[in-house]
């Protein structure tokens, strides 16, 4: 690979006078137009605008070979024929028929080409790249190498700066010129380590003509409906040449790494997409990440060198920070780990097995070692116990106190005790080793022969061939140096009455260093292969309580693979057994198995801020509620036809929270059942059936509640499929309805007129049903006085007024316990559910006695679980907690604080059209244009996906699906409100 530096250390050319450029265009190509300098690292590029079309004039560096330039044009023609629909910079021949034309500028002989200007926008900044965009980059790279696989236009091989076969030479030549020699030393170390991993495969890797620069800067994009810039074309074939085929993918992957929020795992969509087009051989997978490291190293040293040669080259100078960011990301994880991760992602985990231990690590250890369950599903970590800093130690001590002589943790387990909440970056939760907690002294012996070194005060490492055994918590009794198998190494150290031995295996990496004790979920598979399970070193018959069902003698990483398969299989099983009309959030949903207060946790220990779950008003895992249900279930659960105290107490508590005339309670299972019953009560009490509902509303899925549900988001045919007894009035949307702002006062008179019109037609109302706070539109207040006027008109024609408080009631608004209080009215019937049971199926209908008694004309009413002893206790406990924890006050104060934060974001981000709501019943409405109010529907869905990546769960609402539905548990803290606002700010600033 030794090449003369003069062949690729190219002096950038200076600017060419625009008058000279115009003259060349006219004389050589017969084109006239305006020119604009686009900048370049070594060449000169000019955009040419004519009356009919746009071009790019590329003036090549004097070192460029005209034959190579013609080959570039031929390659573009090849791809244009092979890849229909892909935008490419096709060349235009000059007046003499040649695509390469000569010119002289500043006394220097140069050559140039006139290419099609490829419309679209490059990804020149470092905004976030969503997985679909990254995948498209990988797909394009795969299509390009597939299209050029048999291209034979460049048989003459030339030494190129960007040919990764020359990468180490380039780095070693240029690094000494870097002004920051500390950085230069890092780059040299990383490049040499990467080259060491690459070298055994170098002669076996496929070589072909490649583009060499299918990167974010060299694609053009069109905005997708969700606002993401999706690549649709490839430009700049200046690095075209012979090279390793896999180098094309490495270059693409490297370009992803400087983008906001990107890390090594961010490239996986590109790898999958490339592999789907042009399958990667095993050796190509093994060298991919070393090539990424080498690519980023070359970019750093060449960028720095270019700015030394041409300090005024702003194109090169601006790129320096992002080039360093790429390098930092590439070396943030050992190449061996990333290679294992790539193999795992492509379904090719290595089958490396551990050497057989010749001696037990802890010969005095009994066989009955207890194991701690620290997983997300652990029964020992309820009520937030997992958040305590000493949770693991406390559980281990409890087990030792209970009589166990030793307690161990589990390798490969995603520990709930390592989960963090209110964090944008997932915590490192996957255990790469184990800890042994011991009740008494224990001797430690070498399981095989090797060389001992010491680390820290109580650390011992046993090096054996390609495997290191790292022990922490050792009172060492051996000197550094060679030891035979069975050699005593020391005893488990006692510190403050606790004996804990950390045991970890690690395959050494080329870059050296000790592995972490825990890995983040996105790289756990790779780390688990590098750090295999050490349990069998001290436990002859490993217990069957591993984190998954993978056998202990399975290839390394199989346990993690098994968990991933299990999660995928669970979703597939759901699709087969659970009606798909019962949809799930997100296309690839996390498997949520734990909740605490306003946070959720998935099976890999990723914590999420729950800004969506208006069902669990108290928060998840409420201890008082769990204990109350447990006690009652042990005592009695039956139905409300039996006589017991709790059903009476709950009914009294509910009526005590409402105006005096609302004195009678029905207990049911859900909001749908509650609304259905409310309508039946109205029919029975009035002897009529006609009902008016507000447009864009959702009330339930039973026959009657679905009939008055008018939201086309929940049922696209809602308006067309209504039965004849359902009538609608316009949604009183003061933001985007037909009456906006102050004109919203016109909604109420129009609704009242519609009520009178129906009565005049001989169809007087049985009921008017409405949410007293406009929930399905995103938490929007009704216009002042709306319900007062509409209720008056309804009662004037003998109808009843139904307030659907299923979503808005129970203190969520902060300022009022019930939504109707905000309007200064008293309904005839109130429906409530969701919050009433904090997730337990519980609802209620509260009305006047005479209305309730009228139902007897329809027969009797009975709800099997509604008002059961357990359900009644749940309802009472929720009311107690709302009162005792002062959650309505928290909703008012924290909600006001959060709304202020969101309003401030609206001042800076034009996508936010409005912030609706009160308390912790809020909505952020996204629009593409604040004048037309065009809904940003696709953008809202994409924003929700990106927020989930940042650890926030939120979903769209409204008929246009362009409003963030913000209805968290009422225990939301100000800190968590800030986390949500900051995450949303991040997404709107850096992209989704």
mmCIF file with all atom_site columns, C-alpha atoms in Angstrom, residues 564-652:
data_model
loop_
_atom_site.group_PDB
_atom_site.id
_atom_site.type_symbol
_atom_site.label_atom_id
_atom_site.label_alt_id
_atom_site.label_comp_id
_atom_site.label_asym_id
_atom_site.label_entity_id
_atom_site.label_seq_id
_atom_site.pdbx_PDB_ins_code
_atom_site.Cartn_x
_atom_site.Cartn_y
_atom_site.Cartn_z
_atom_site.occupancy
_atom_site.B_iso_or_equiv
_atom_site.pdbx_formal_charge
_atom_site.auth_seq_id
_atom_site.auth_comp_id
_atom_site.auth_asym_id
_atom_site.auth_atom_id
_atom_site.pdbx_PDB_model_num
ATOM 1  C CA . UNK A 1 564 ? -34.837 -10.169 20.607 1.00 0.00 ? 564 UNK A CA 1
ATOM 2  C CA . UNK A 1 565 ? -36.535 -13.080 18.867 1.00 0.00 ? 565 UNK A CA 1
ATOM 3  C CA . UNK A 1 566 ? -38.923 -13.425 21.768 1.00 0.00 ? 566 UNK A CA 1
ATOM 4  C CA . UNK A 1 567 ? -39.952 -9.778  21.502 1.00 0.00 ? 567 UNK A CA 1
ATOM 5  C CA . UNK A 1 568 ? -40.452 -10.080 17.752 1.00 0.00 ? 568 UNK A CA 1
ATOM 6  C CA . UNK A 1 569 ? -42.336 -13.334 18.158 1.00 0.00 ? 569 UNK A CA 1
ATOM 7  C CA . UNK A 1 570 ? -44.562 -11.830 20.834 1.00 0.00 ? 570 UNK A CA 1
ATOM 8  C CA . UNK A 1 571 ? -45.631 -9.079  18.430 1.00 0.00 ? 571 UNK A CA 1
ATOM 9  C CA . UNK A 1 572 ? -46.252 -11.680 15.733 1.00 0.00 ? 572 UNK A CA 1
ATOM 10 C CA . UNK A 1 573 ? -48.299 -13.776 18.158 1.00 0.00 ? 573 UNK A CA 1
ATOM 11 C CA . UNK A 1 574 ? -50.301 -10.684 19.046 1.00 0.00 ? 574 UNK A CA 1
ATOM 12 C CA . UNK A 1 575 ? -51.099 -10.125 15.384 1.00 0.00 ? 575 UNK A CA 1
ATOM 13 C CA . UNK A 1 576 ? -52.277 -13.716 15.053 1.00 0.00 ? 576 UNK A CA 1
ATOM 14 C CA . UNK A 1 577 ? -54.335 -14.047 18.225 1.00 0.00 ? 577 UNK A CA 1
ATOM 15 C CA . UNK A 1 578 ? -55.383 -10.499 19.154 1.00 0.00 ? 578 UNK A CA 1
ATOM 16 C CA . UNK A 1 579 ? -57.736 -8.779  16.714 1.00 0.00 ? 579 UNK A CA 1
ATOM 17 C CA . UNK A 1 580 ? -55.645 -6.352  14.682 1.00 0.00 ? 580 UNK A CA 1
ATOM 18 C CA . UNK A 1 581 ? -58.375 -3.727  14.829 1.00 0.00 ? 581 UNK A CA 1
ATOM 19 C CA . UNK A 1 582 ? -57.165 -3.343  18.430 1.00 0.00 ? 582 UNK A CA 1
ATOM 20 C CA . UNK A 1 583 ? -54.112 -1.427  17.269 1.00 0.00 ? 583 UNK A CA 1
ATOM 21 C CA . UNK A 1 584 ? -50.867 -0.816  19.138 1.00 0.00 ? 584 UNK A CA 1
ATOM 22 C CA . UNK A 1 585 ? -48.879 2.363   19.452 1.00 0.00 ? 585 UNK A CA 1
ATOM 23 C CA . UNK A 1 586 ? -45.842 2.652   17.143 1.00 0.00 ? 586 UNK A CA 1
ATOM 24 C CA . UNK A 1 587 ? -44.936 0.478   14.181 1.00 0.00 ? 587 UNK A CA 1
ATOM 25 C CA . UNK A 1 588 ? -42.247 -1.330  16.175 1.00 0.00 ? 588 UNK A CA 1
ATOM 26 C CA . UNK A 1 589 ? -43.513 -0.952  19.731 1.00 0.00 ? 589 UNK A CA 1
ATOM 27 C CA . UNK A 1 590 ? -41.328 -1.420  22.790 1.00 0.00 ? 590 UNK A CA 1
ATOM 28 C CA . UNK A 1 591 ? -42.451 -4.227  25.056 1.00 0.00 ? 591 UNK A CA 1
ATOM 29 C CA . UNK A 1 592 ? -43.554 -2.381  28.182 1.00 0.00 ? 592 UNK A CA 1
ATOM 30 C CA . UNK A 1 593 ? -43.630 -4.567  31.284 1.00 0.00 ? 593 UNK A CA 1
ATOM 31 C CA . UNK A 1 594 ? -43.181 -2.105  34.172 1.00 0.00 ? 594 UNK A CA 1
ATOM 32 C CA . UNK A 1 595 ? -44.602 1.230   35.225 1.00 0.00 ? 595 UNK A CA 1
ATOM 33 C CA . UNK A 1 596 ? -43.977 3.504   38.173 1.00 0.00 ? 596 UNK A CA 1
ATOM 34 C CA . UNK A 1 597 ? -45.709 6.837   38.699 1.00 0.00 ? 597 UNK A CA 1
ATOM 35 C CA . UNK A 1 598 ? -45.407 8.699   35.366 1.00 0.00 ? 598 UNK A CA 1
ATOM 36 C CA . UNK A 1 599 ? -42.748 6.421   33.884 1.00 0.00 ? 599 UNK A CA 1
ATOM 37 C CA . UNK A 1 600 ? -42.779 3.191   31.891 1.00 0.00 ? 600 UNK A CA 1
ATOM 38 C CA . UNK A 1 601 ? -40.002 0.637   31.413 1.00 0.00 ? 601 UNK A CA 1
ATOM 39 C CA . UNK A 1 602 ? -39.514 -1.821  28.568 1.00 0.00 ? 602 UNK A CA 1
ATOM 40 C CA . UNK A 1 603 ? -37.972 -5.275  28.797 1.00 0.00 ? 603 UNK A CA 1
ATOM 41 C CA . UNK A 1 604 ? -34.492 -3.931  28.091 1.00 0.00 ? 604 UNK A CA 1
ATOM 42 C CA . UNK A 1 605 ? -34.634 -1.489  30.953 1.00 0.00 ? 605 UNK A CA 1
ATOM 43 C CA . UNK A 1 606 ? -35.296 1.599   28.832 1.00 0.00 ? 606 UNK A CA 1
ATOM 44 C CA . UNK A 1 607 ? -37.198 4.153   30.880 1.00 0.00 ? 607 UNK A CA 1
ATOM 45 C CA . UNK A 1 608 ? -39.869 6.318   29.236 1.00 0.00 ? 608 UNK A CA 1
ATOM 46 C CA . UNK A 1 609 ? -41.687 9.416   30.389 1.00 0.00 ? 609 UNK A CA 1
ATOM 47 C CA . UNK A 1 610 ? -45.394 8.671   29.982 1.00 0.00 ? 610 UNK A CA 1
ATOM 48 C CA . UNK A 1 611 ? -47.103 11.827  28.696 1.00 0.00 ? 611 UNK A CA 1
ATOM 49 C CA . UNK A 1 612 ? -50.047 9.894   27.273 1.00 0.00 ? 612 UNK A CA 1
ATOM 50 C CA . UNK A 1 613 ? -51.657 7.664   29.864 1.00 0.00 ? 613 UNK A CA 1
ATOM 51 C CA . UNK A 1 614 ? -54.745 9.507   31.041 1.00 0.00 ? 614 UNK A CA 1
ATOM 52 C CA . UNK A 1 615 ? -56.153 6.186   32.280 1.00 0.00 ? 615 UNK A CA 1
ATOM 53 C CA . UNK A 1 616 ? -53.677 5.931   35.157 1.00 0.00 ? 616 UNK A CA 1
ATOM 54 C CA . UNK A 1 617 ? -54.418 9.274   36.752 1.00 0.00 ? 617 UNK A CA 1
ATOM 55 C CA . UNK A 1 618 ? -52.550 8.412   39.988 1.00 0.00 ? 618 UNK A CA 1
ATOM 56 C CA . UNK A 1 619 ? -49.605 6.987   38.092 1.00 0.00 ? 619 UNK A CA 1
ATOM 57 C CA . UNK A 1 620 ? -48.414 3.449   37.492 1.00 0.00 ? 620 UNK A CA 1
ATOM 58 C CA . UNK A 1 621 ? -47.819 0.928   40.257 1.00 0.00 ? 621 UNK A CA 1
ATOM 59 C CA . UNK A 1 622 ? -49.560 2.987   42.937 1.00 0.00 ? 622 UNK A CA 1
ATOM 60 C CA . UNK A 1 623 ? -48.759 1.117   46.173 1.00 0.00 ? 623 UNK A CA 1
ATOM 61 C CA . UNK A 1 624 ? -51.910 2.094   48.059 1.00 0.00 ? 624 UNK A CA 1
ATOM 62 C CA . UNK A 1 625 ? -54.100 0.937   45.222 1.00 0.00 ? 625 UNK A CA 1
ATOM 63 C CA . UNK A 1 626 ? -52.239 -2.338  44.811 1.00 0.00 ? 626 UNK A CA 1
ATOM 64 C CA . UNK A 1 627 ? -52.486 -3.098  48.517 1.00 0.00 ? 627 UNK A CA 1
ATOM 65 C CA . UNK A 1 628 ? -56.176 -2.191  48.662 1.00 0.00 ? 628 UNK A CA 1
ATOM 66 C CA . UNK A 1 629 ? -57.031 -4.451  45.720 1.00 0.00 ? 629 UNK A CA 1
ATOM 67 C CA . UNK A 1 630 ? -54.964 -7.287  47.174 1.00 0.00 ? 630 UNK A CA 1
ATOM 68 C CA . UNK A 1 631 ? -56.734 -7.049  50.549 1.00 0.00 ? 631 UNK A CA 1
ATOM 69 C CA . UNK A 1 632 ? -60.201 -6.886  49.032 1.00 0.00 ? 632 UNK A CA 1
ATOM 70 C CA . UNK A 1 633 ? -59.588 -9.703  46.595 1.00 0.00 ? 633 UNK A CA 1
ATOM 71 C CA . UNK A 1 634 ? -58.473 -11.927 49.430 1.00 0.00 ? 634 UNK A CA 1
ATOM 72 C CA . UNK A 1 635 ? -61.618 -11.024 51.319 1.00 0.00 ? 635 UNK A CA 1
ATOM 73 C CA . UNK A 1 636 ? -64.439 -10.920 48.736 1.00 0.00 ? 636 UNK A CA 1
ATOM 74 C CA . UNK A 1 637 ? -65.266 -10.154 45.137 1.00 0.00 ? 637 UNK A CA 1
ATOM 75 C CA . UNK A 1 638 ? -68.716 -10.671 43.745 1.00 0.00 ? 638 UNK A CA 1
ATOM 76 C CA . UNK A 1 639 ? -71.369 -8.504  42.072 1.00 0.00 ? 639 UNK A CA 1
ATOM 77 C CA . UNK A 1 640 ? -73.418 -5.553  43.205 1.00 0.00 ? 640 UNK A CA 1
ATOM 78 C CA . UNK A 1 641 ? -76.602 -7.545  43.761 1.00 0.00 ? 641 UNK A CA 1
ATOM 79 C CA . UNK A 1 642 ? -75.048 -8.586  47.044 1.00 0.00 ? 642 UNK A CA 1
ATOM 80 C CA . UNK A 1 643 ? -75.104 -6.125  49.871 1.00 0.00 ? 643 UNK A CA 1
ATOM 81 C CA . UNK A 1 644 ? -71.727 -4.803  51.069 1.00 0.00 ? 644 UNK A CA 1
ATOM 82 C CA . UNK A 1 645 ? -70.357 -1.489  52.259 1.00 0.00 ? 645 UNK A CA 1
ATOM 83 C CA . UNK A 1 646 ? -67.892 -0.428  49.561 1.00 0.00 ? 646 UNK A CA 1
ATOM 84 C CA . UNK A 1 647 ? -70.473 0.034   46.798 1.00 0.00 ? 647 UNK A CA 1
ATOM 85 C CA . UNK A 1 648 ? -72.460 2.342   49.066 1.00 0.00 ? 648 UNK A CA 1
ATOM 86 C CA . UNK A 1 649 ? -69.392 4.287   50.156 1.00 0.00 ? 649 UNK A CA 1
ATOM 87 C CA . UNK A 1 650 ? -68.232 4.835   46.577 1.00 0.00 ? 650 UNK A CA 1
ATOM 88 C CA . UNK A 1 651 ? -71.659 5.990   45.441 1.00 0.00 ? 651 UNK A CA 1
ATOM 89 C CA . UNK A 1 652 ? -71.828 8.457   48.321 1.00 0.00 ? 652 UNK A CA 1
#
